[in-house]
XYZ file of C-alpha atoms in Angstrom:
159
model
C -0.790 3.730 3.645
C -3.228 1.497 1.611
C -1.806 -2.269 0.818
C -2.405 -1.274 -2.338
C -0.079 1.818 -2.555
C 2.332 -0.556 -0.480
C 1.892 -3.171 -3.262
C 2.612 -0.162 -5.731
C 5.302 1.140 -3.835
C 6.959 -2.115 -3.969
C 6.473 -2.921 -7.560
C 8.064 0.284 -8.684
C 10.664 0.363 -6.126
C 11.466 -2.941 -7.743
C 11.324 -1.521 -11.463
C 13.311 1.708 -10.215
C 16.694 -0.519 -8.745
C 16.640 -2.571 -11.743
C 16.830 0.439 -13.964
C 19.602 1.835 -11.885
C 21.123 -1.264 -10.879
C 23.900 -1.340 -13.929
C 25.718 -3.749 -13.187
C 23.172 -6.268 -12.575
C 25.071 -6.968 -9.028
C 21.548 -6.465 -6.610
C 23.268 -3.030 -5.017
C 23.412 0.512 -6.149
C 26.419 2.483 -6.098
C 26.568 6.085 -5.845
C 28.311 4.985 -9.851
C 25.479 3.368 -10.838
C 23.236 6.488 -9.916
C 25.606 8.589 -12.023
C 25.477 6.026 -14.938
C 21.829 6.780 -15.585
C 20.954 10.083 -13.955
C 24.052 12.543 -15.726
C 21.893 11.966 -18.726
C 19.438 13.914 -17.358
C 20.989 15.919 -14.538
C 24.520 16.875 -16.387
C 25.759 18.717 -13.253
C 25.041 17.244 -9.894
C 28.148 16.827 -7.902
C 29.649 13.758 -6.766
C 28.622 14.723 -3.546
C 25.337 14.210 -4.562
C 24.933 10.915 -5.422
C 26.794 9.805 -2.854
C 24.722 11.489 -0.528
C 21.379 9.327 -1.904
C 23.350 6.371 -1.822
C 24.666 6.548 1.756
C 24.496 2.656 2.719
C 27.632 0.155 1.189
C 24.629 -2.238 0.724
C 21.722 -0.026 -0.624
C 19.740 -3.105 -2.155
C 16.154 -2.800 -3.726
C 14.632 -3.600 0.102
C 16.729 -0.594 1.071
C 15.400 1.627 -1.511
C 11.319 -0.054 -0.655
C 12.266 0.641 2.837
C 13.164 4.619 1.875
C 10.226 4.997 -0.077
C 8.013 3.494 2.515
C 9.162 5.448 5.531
C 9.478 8.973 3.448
C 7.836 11.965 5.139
C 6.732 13.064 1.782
C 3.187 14.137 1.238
C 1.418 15.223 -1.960
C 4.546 13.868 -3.745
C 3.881 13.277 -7.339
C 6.601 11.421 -9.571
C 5.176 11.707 -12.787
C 5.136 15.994 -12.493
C 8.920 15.387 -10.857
C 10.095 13.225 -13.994
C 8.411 15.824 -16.254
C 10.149 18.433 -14.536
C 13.312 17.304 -15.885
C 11.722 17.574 -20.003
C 10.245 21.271 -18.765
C 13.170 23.336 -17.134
C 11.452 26.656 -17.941
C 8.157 25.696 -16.684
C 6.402 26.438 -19.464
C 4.224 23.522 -18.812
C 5.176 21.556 -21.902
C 8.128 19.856 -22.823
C 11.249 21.559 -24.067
C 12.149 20.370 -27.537
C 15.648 21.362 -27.047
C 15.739 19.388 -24.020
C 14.074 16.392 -25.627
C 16.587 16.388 -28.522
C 19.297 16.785 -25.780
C 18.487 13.833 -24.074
C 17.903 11.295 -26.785
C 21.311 12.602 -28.260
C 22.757 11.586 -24.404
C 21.230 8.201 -24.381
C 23.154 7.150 -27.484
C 20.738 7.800 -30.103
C 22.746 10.297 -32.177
C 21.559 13.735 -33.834
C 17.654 13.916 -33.275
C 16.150 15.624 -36.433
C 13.106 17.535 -36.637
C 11.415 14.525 -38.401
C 12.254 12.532 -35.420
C 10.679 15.017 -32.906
C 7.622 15.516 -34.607
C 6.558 11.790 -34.498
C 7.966 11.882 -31.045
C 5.537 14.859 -30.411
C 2.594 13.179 -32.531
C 3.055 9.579 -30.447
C 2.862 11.592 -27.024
C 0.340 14.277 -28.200
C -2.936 12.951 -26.604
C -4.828 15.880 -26.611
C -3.827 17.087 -30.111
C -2.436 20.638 -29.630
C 0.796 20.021 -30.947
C 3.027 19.807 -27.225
C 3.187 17.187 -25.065
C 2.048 18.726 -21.230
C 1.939 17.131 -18.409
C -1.222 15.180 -19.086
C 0.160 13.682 -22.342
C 3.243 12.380 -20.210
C 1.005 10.645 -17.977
C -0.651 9.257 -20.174
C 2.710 8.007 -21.690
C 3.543 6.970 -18.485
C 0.192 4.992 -18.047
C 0.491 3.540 -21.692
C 3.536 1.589 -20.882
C 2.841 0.456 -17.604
C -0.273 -0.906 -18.970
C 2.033 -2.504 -22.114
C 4.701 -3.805 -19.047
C 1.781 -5.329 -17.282
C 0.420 -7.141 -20.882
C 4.247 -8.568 -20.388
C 4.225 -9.839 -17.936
C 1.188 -11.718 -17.924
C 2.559 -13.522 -21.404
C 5.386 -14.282 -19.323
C 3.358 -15.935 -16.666
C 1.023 -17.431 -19.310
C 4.086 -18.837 -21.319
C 5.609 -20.215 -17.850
C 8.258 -17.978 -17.940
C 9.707 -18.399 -21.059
């Protein structure tokens, strides 16, 4: 592996145990897996996420470590997060679904309104969907606006 996909690797391994990391304690917990992934995956069995979190002291470096050791080839996270907006594999996503999932993240009843500026923000190509491409690009949009962040951050000392 490149140092730069190691340096990748490690940034969003970083960025992926914060998200998951609920309780802002520096380990994840099969709970803290269920906290943020039921909202997406409604039925996976307790079994499950106790399964990915094996280790009483799965830490970011544990998760880096996972990620950097994987057998995995050709894996693309971007198409596996989309997966989860296309269940049908129609190769956009699922309005239905969409709707579902702001409704599970706390933001109430999503109207039709709602989802077409959704659509219209995520619609790079114009056609009225949002494919895979478009969620890339969504993807790439707010890394980009994470990594204008960050510098401020830096720039501002911190503060």
């Amino acid at each position: 592996m490149s140092m730069v996909a190691c340096l990748l690797m490690r940034r969003n391994s970083k960025l992926h145990s914060t998200f998951f990391d609920v309780g802002k304690k520096g380990v994840l917990t099969p709970a803290d897996l269920k906290a943020r992934l039921s909202v997406f995956y409604k039925n996976l069995p307790a079994r499950e996420y106790k399964f990915l979190i094996s280790e009483p002291e799965f830490t970011y470096k544990t998760l880096h470590k996972l990620l950097m050791n994987n057998e995995l080839t050709n894996f693309d996270p971007v198409r596996e997060a989309f997966k989860v907006y296309d269940p049908h594999e129609t190769g956009f996503v699922d309005i239905e679904v969409l709707k579902a999932i702001f409704s599970n993240l706390g933001f109430g009843d999503v109207t039709n309104e709602d989802v077409q500026v959704l659509v219209e923000t995520a619609d790079v190509d114009g056609d009225g969907k949002i494919s895979l491409e478009d969620f890339r690009h969504m993807i790439q949009f707010n890394k980009q606006k994470e990594a204008a962040i960050d510098e401020m951050h830096k720039t501002l000392g911190g503060k």
